[in-house]
Amino acid sequence: MRVGILGGGQLGLMLTHALEKLGAHVLSLEADAQAPAHLRLAHVRCASLLDAHALSAFFNEVEVACYETENLPTLHLGPYAEKLRPSLSTLKTCQNRLLEKNFLSAHGFPTARYAAVAKGNCMQSACRQLGFPCILKTTQGGYDGKGQIRFENEAALSKITPYAQEDCIVEEALQLHGEISCIVARFTTGVCHCFPVFENIHHQHILDFTLLPARFPEILQNQAKQMAVAIAEALDVCGLLTVEFFVTQKTSGELQLRVNELAPRPHNSGHITRKATSFSQFDALAHVLCQTPMPPPTLLPGGWCMGNLLGNVWLSQKSQGPLHLAAWGDFPEVLEVYLYGKREAKPQRKMGHFILKADNAQQALSKAAAFRNALCMHKILPSGRGSVAN
């Protein structure tokens, strides 16, 4: 099987390894010569997705292709739609916040209240109509808190916004009880497999920790799974779909779900599946792309936590080179440290992740916070233990 990946970041890198385990031949297309896949894999072509000739050559060499981010140009993808997984239609829906919200609303899936603001229109009036607090978001290109501004009150509208000349949506700011996500793998036959529901903890809009099992009632987790499968079916997804949920609380105290965003690809929260489940999100997508059957994923015993390693950790060690991992020797609970191999550490840039196991999710979270704090302290490297995946 010849499989193409549009993008050569860490998601494409980990997917490539999963595909190769199934015997697939993988070709990636990535414009950034310093991207992780370029630095570690042989079969990566350096070209822009806006290069029609490069795209034509790429798709002529593969039988099926996927993408590692929904934030990519679709201008020249039309002729190759039959080879794209998930579909070009799904990609276009999920890369535009307004189209995505309209799709969810049209199919009866609950979201935060929202209103569209066309480029050049008065966003202040839309904010006033929706009420405060509210969040202004660009319809395209936003992730990890980029492309959005929160307005707490009427006075905050006097802020100069850089998004005045972009299409936006205004969304009510919900009072959150928590955040969860659910990944669905769906085959061309319509068979769906759900991963366990992940509990996600964010810091400054970026995923900080993911926990398994999620510390929410089973009934709520089952609702999330059912909704994620229903959304995947409504979109007719072939591949992976990650559904991010806000958990809010009614005045009665009952918890309820609101769909936040969709990601038709492997997801940062899903990295935890590399150790915590019977197979990973990357294995699941590889099976879908190669059209080989697989059993439903199962959660392994214990409590699990995945923690992101941002460039801040490197900067705290005053390092632009290898991360000093002396602290790993003090934390036998850490089963994997995966460094993406990015050349330059920047604040808030995702440079790697780690996964650890404890007796339960709360203990795993505490150990994860302690481990990352210890990394930031930059101890002298001892003889050490374990190995680093990179």
PDB file of N, CA and C in Angstrom, residues 339-380:
ATOM      1  N   LEU A 339      10.624  13.163  22.025  1.00  0.00           N
ATOM      2  CA  LEU A 339      11.039  14.490  21.583  1.00  0.00           C
ATOM      3  C   LEU A 339      10.903  14.567  20.068  1.00  0.00           C
ATOM      4  N   TYR A 340      10.306  15.652  19.577  1.00  0.00           N
ATOM      5  CA  TYR A 340       9.951  15.738  18.170  1.00  0.00           C
ATOM      6  C   TYR A 340      11.122  16.116  17.271  1.00  0.00           C
ATOM      7  N   GLY A 341      12.208  16.581  17.861  1.00  0.00           N
ATOM      8  CA  GLY A 341      13.377  16.904  17.058  1.00  0.00           C
ATOM      9  C   GLY A 341      13.329  18.267  16.394  1.00  0.00           C
ATOM     10  N   LYS A 342      12.452  19.134  16.847  1.00  0.00           N
ATOM     11  CA  LYS A 342      12.402  20.477  16.269  1.00  0.00           C
ATOM     12  C   LYS A 342      13.666  21.245  16.641  1.00  0.00           C
ATOM     13  N   ARG A 343      14.167  22.008  15.706  1.00  0.00           N
ATOM     14  CA  ARG A 343      15.483  22.628  15.862  1.00  0.00           C
ATOM     15  C   ARG A 343      15.509  23.776  16.859  1.00  0.00           C
ATOM     16  N   GLU A 344      14.440  24.564  16.916  1.00  0.00           N
ATOM     17  CA  GLU A 344      14.469  25.771  17.741  1.00  0.00           C
ATOM     18  C   GLU A 344      13.381  25.728  18.803  1.00  0.00           C
ATOM     19  N   ALA A 345      13.793  25.882  20.051  1.00  0.00           N
ATOM     20  CA  ALA A 345      12.832  25.929  21.153  1.00  0.00           C
ATOM     21  C   ALA A 345      12.299  27.347  21.306  1.00  0.00           C
ATOM     22  N   LYS A 346      10.978  27.482  21.286  1.00  0.00           N
ATOM     23  CA  LYS A 346      10.325  28.770  21.475  1.00  0.00           C
ATOM     24  C   LYS A 346       9.274  28.633  22.562  1.00  0.00           C
ATOM     25  N   PRO A 347       8.959  29.716  23.257  1.00  0.00           N
ATOM     26  CA  PRO A 347       7.881  29.644  24.249  1.00  0.00           C
ATOM     27  C   PRO A 347       6.588  29.153  23.607  1.00  0.00           C
ATOM     28  N   GLN A 348       5.905  28.255  24.282  1.00  0.00           N
ATOM     29  CA  GLN A 348       4.613  27.710  23.871  1.00  0.00           C
ATOM     30  C   GLN A 348       4.693  26.779  22.657  1.00  0.00           C
ATOM     31  N   ARG A 349       5.880  26.517  22.144  1.00  0.00           N
ATOM     32  CA  ARG A 349       6.001  25.605  20.998  1.00  0.00           C
ATOM     33  C   ARG A 349       6.063  24.164  21.489  1.00  0.00           C
ATOM     34  N   LYS A 350       5.276  23.283  20.883  1.00  0.00           N
ATOM     35  CA  LYS A 350       5.256  21.877  21.277  1.00  0.00           C
ATOM     36  C   LYS A 350       6.520  21.185  20.756  1.00  0.00           C
ATOM     37  N   MET A 351       7.358  20.778  21.690  1.00  0.00           N
ATOM     38  CA  MET A 351       8.651  20.184  21.352  1.00  0.00           C
ATOM     39  C   MET A 351       8.699  18.682  21.638  1.00  0.00           C
ATOM     40  N   GLY A 352       7.740  18.184  22.413  1.00  0.00           N
ATOM     41  CA  GLY A 352       7.720  16.772  22.759  1.00  0.00           C
ATOM     42  C   GLY A 352       6.624  16.496  23.771  1.00  0.00           C
ATOM     43  N   HIS A 353       6.568  15.254  24.208  1.00  0.00           N
ATOM     44  CA  HIS A 353       5.607  14.885  25.246  1.00  0.00           C
ATOM     45  C   HIS A 353       6.180  13.740  26.069  1.00  0.00           C
ATOM     46  N   PHE A 354       5.557  13.469  27.195  1.00  0.00           N
ATOM     47  CA  PHE A 354       5.906  12.297  27.995  1.00  0.00           C
ATOM     48  C   PHE A 354       4.627  11.635  28.476  1.00  0.00           C
ATOM     49  N   ILE A 355       4.735  10.352  28.790  1.00  0.00           N
ATOM     50  CA  ILE A 355       3.592   9.578  29.264  1.00  0.00           C
ATOM     51  C   ILE A 355       4.035   8.793  30.491  1.00  0.00           C
ATOM     52  N   LEU A 356       3.218   8.812  31.535  1.00  0.00           N
ATOM     53  CA  LEU A 356       3.543   8.039  32.732  1.00  0.00           C
ATOM     54  C   LEU A 356       2.316   7.308  33.251  1.00  0.00           C
ATOM     55  N   LYS A 357       2.593   6.310  34.087  1.00  0.00           N
ATOM     56  CA  LYS A 357       1.542   5.484  34.660  1.00  0.00           C
ATOM     57  C   LYS A 357       1.619   5.527  36.177  1.00  0.00           C
ATOM     58  N   ALA A 358       0.465   5.599  36.830  1.00  0.00           N
ATOM     59  CA  ALA A 358       0.382   5.540  38.289  1.00  0.00           C
ATOM     60  C   ALA A 358      -0.819   4.672  38.665  1.00  0.00           C
ATOM     61  N   ASP A 359      -1.170   4.654  39.931  1.00  0.00           N
ATOM     62  CA  ASP A 359      -2.291   3.817  40.372  1.00  0.00           C
ATOM     63  C   ASP A 359      -3.632   4.344  39.878  1.00  0.00           C
ATOM     64  N   ASN A 360      -3.756   5.666  39.763  1.00  0.00           N
ATOM     65  CA  ASN A 360      -5.001   6.263  39.292  1.00  0.00           C
ATOM     66  C   ASN A 360      -4.682   7.578  38.590  1.00  0.00           C
ATOM     67  N   ALA A 361      -5.698   8.175  37.987  1.00  0.00           N
ATOM     68  CA  ALA A 361      -5.486   9.372  37.169  1.00  0.00           C
ATOM     69  C   ALA A 361      -4.986  10.549  38.002  1.00  0.00           C
ATOM     70  N   GLN A 362      -5.504  10.720  39.199  1.00  0.00           N
ATOM     71  CA  GLN A 362      -5.083  11.841  40.041  1.00  0.00           C
ATOM     72  C   GLN A 362      -3.608  11.715  40.415  1.00  0.00           C
ATOM     73  N   GLN A 363      -3.183  10.509  40.794  1.00  0.00           N
ATOM     74  CA  GLN A 363      -1.774  10.300  41.102  1.00  0.00           C
ATOM     75  C   GLN A 363      -0.903  10.533  39.867  1.00  0.00           C
ATOM     76  N   ALA A 364      -1.395  10.099  38.708  1.00  0.00           N
ATOM     77  CA  ALA A 364      -0.636  10.299  37.469  1.00  0.00           C
ATOM     78  C   ALA A 364      -0.460  11.781  37.179  1.00  0.00           C
ATOM     79  N   LEU A 365      -1.502  12.568  37.397  1.00  0.00           N
ATOM     80  CA  LEU A 365      -1.415  14.012  37.175  1.00  0.00           C
ATOM     81  C   LEU A 365      -0.391  14.641  38.112  1.00  0.00           C
ATOM     82  N   SER A 366      -0.420  14.266  39.382  1.00  0.00           N
ATOM     83  CA  SER A 366       0.524  14.824  40.356  1.00  0.00           C
ATOM     84  C   SER A 366       1.960  14.465  39.986  1.00  0.00           C
ATOM     85  N   LYS A 367       2.177  13.215  39.599  1.00  0.00           N
ATOM     86  CA  LYS A 367       3.520  12.784  39.207  1.00  0.00           C
ATOM     87  C   LYS A 367       3.983  13.509  37.942  1.00  0.00           C
ATOM     88  N   ALA A 368       3.059  13.727  37.010  1.00  0.00           N
ATOM     89  CA  ALA A 368       3.414  14.394  35.754  1.00  0.00           C
ATOM     90  C   ALA A 368       3.848  15.834  36.013  1.00  0.00           C
ATOM     91  N   ALA A 369       3.111  16.538  36.861  1.00  0.00           N
ATOM     92  CA  ALA A 369       3.480  17.922  37.193  1.00  0.00           C
ATOM     93  C   ALA A 369       4.845  17.959  37.882  1.00  0.00           C
ATOM     94  N   ALA A 370       5.085  17.004  38.781  1.00  0.00           N
ATOM     95  CA  ALA A 370       6.360  16.963  39.491  1.00  0.00           C
ATOM     96  C   ALA A 370       7.508  16.641  38.538  1.00  0.00           C
ATOM     97  N   PHE A 371       7.277  15.725  37.603  1.00  0.00           N
ATOM     98  CA  PHE A 371       8.327  15.358  36.650  1.00  0.00           C
ATOM     99  C   PHE A 371       8.714  16.540  35.771  1.00  0.00           C
ATOM    100  N   ARG A 372       7.718  17.239  35.263  1.00  0.00           N
ATOM    101  CA  ARG A 372       8.038  18.364  34.384  1.00  0.00           C
ATOM    102  C   ARG A 372       8.723  19.494  35.154  1.00  0.00           C
ATOM    103  N   ASN A 373       8.296  19.723  36.382  1.00  0.00           N
ATOM    104  CA  ASN A 373       8.984  20.722  37.210  1.00  0.00           C
ATOM    105  C   ASN A 373      10.433  20.336  37.442  1.00  0.00           C
ATOM    106  N   ALA A 374      10.673  19.035  37.644  1.00  0.00           N
ATOM    107  CA  ALA A 374      12.038  18.569  37.855  1.00  0.00           C
ATOM    108  C   ALA A 374      12.884  18.748  36.598  1.00  0.00           C
ATOM    109  N   LEU A 375      12.289  18.542  35.439  1.00  0.00           N
ATOM    110  CA  LEU A 375      13.013  18.778  34.185  1.00  0.00           C
ATOM    111  C   LEU A 375      13.458  20.236  34.094  1.00  0.00           C
ATOM    112  N   CYS A 376      12.578  21.122  34.503  1.00  0.00           N
ATOM    113  CA  CYS A 376      12.888  22.549  34.416  1.00  0.00           C
ATOM    114  C   CYS A 376      14.027  22.947  35.355  1.00  0.00           C
ATOM    115  N   MET A 377      14.261  22.142  36.392  1.00  0.00           N
ATOM    116  CA  MET A 377      15.327  22.467  37.341  1.00  0.00           C
ATOM    117  C   MET A 377      16.707  22.101  36.809  1.00  0.00           C
ATOM    118  N   HIS A 378      16.754  21.249  35.759  1.00  0.00           N
ATOM    119  CA  HIS A 378      18.012  20.936  35.066  1.00  0.00           C
ATOM    120  C   HIS A 378      19.076  20.412  36.028  1.00  0.00           C
ATOM    121  N   LYS A 379      18.854  19.184  36.525  1.00  0.00           N
ATOM    122  CA  LYS A 379      19.864  18.540  37.353  1.00  0.00           C
ATOM    123  C   LYS A 379      21.017  18.023  36.486  1.00  0.00           C
ATOM    124  N   ILE A 380      22.124  17.656  37.139  1.00  0.00           N
ATOM    125  CA  ILE A 380      23.247  17.074  36.414  1.00  0.00           C
ATOM    126  C   ILE A 380      22.854  15.675  35.948  1.00  0.00           C
TER     127      ILE A 380
END
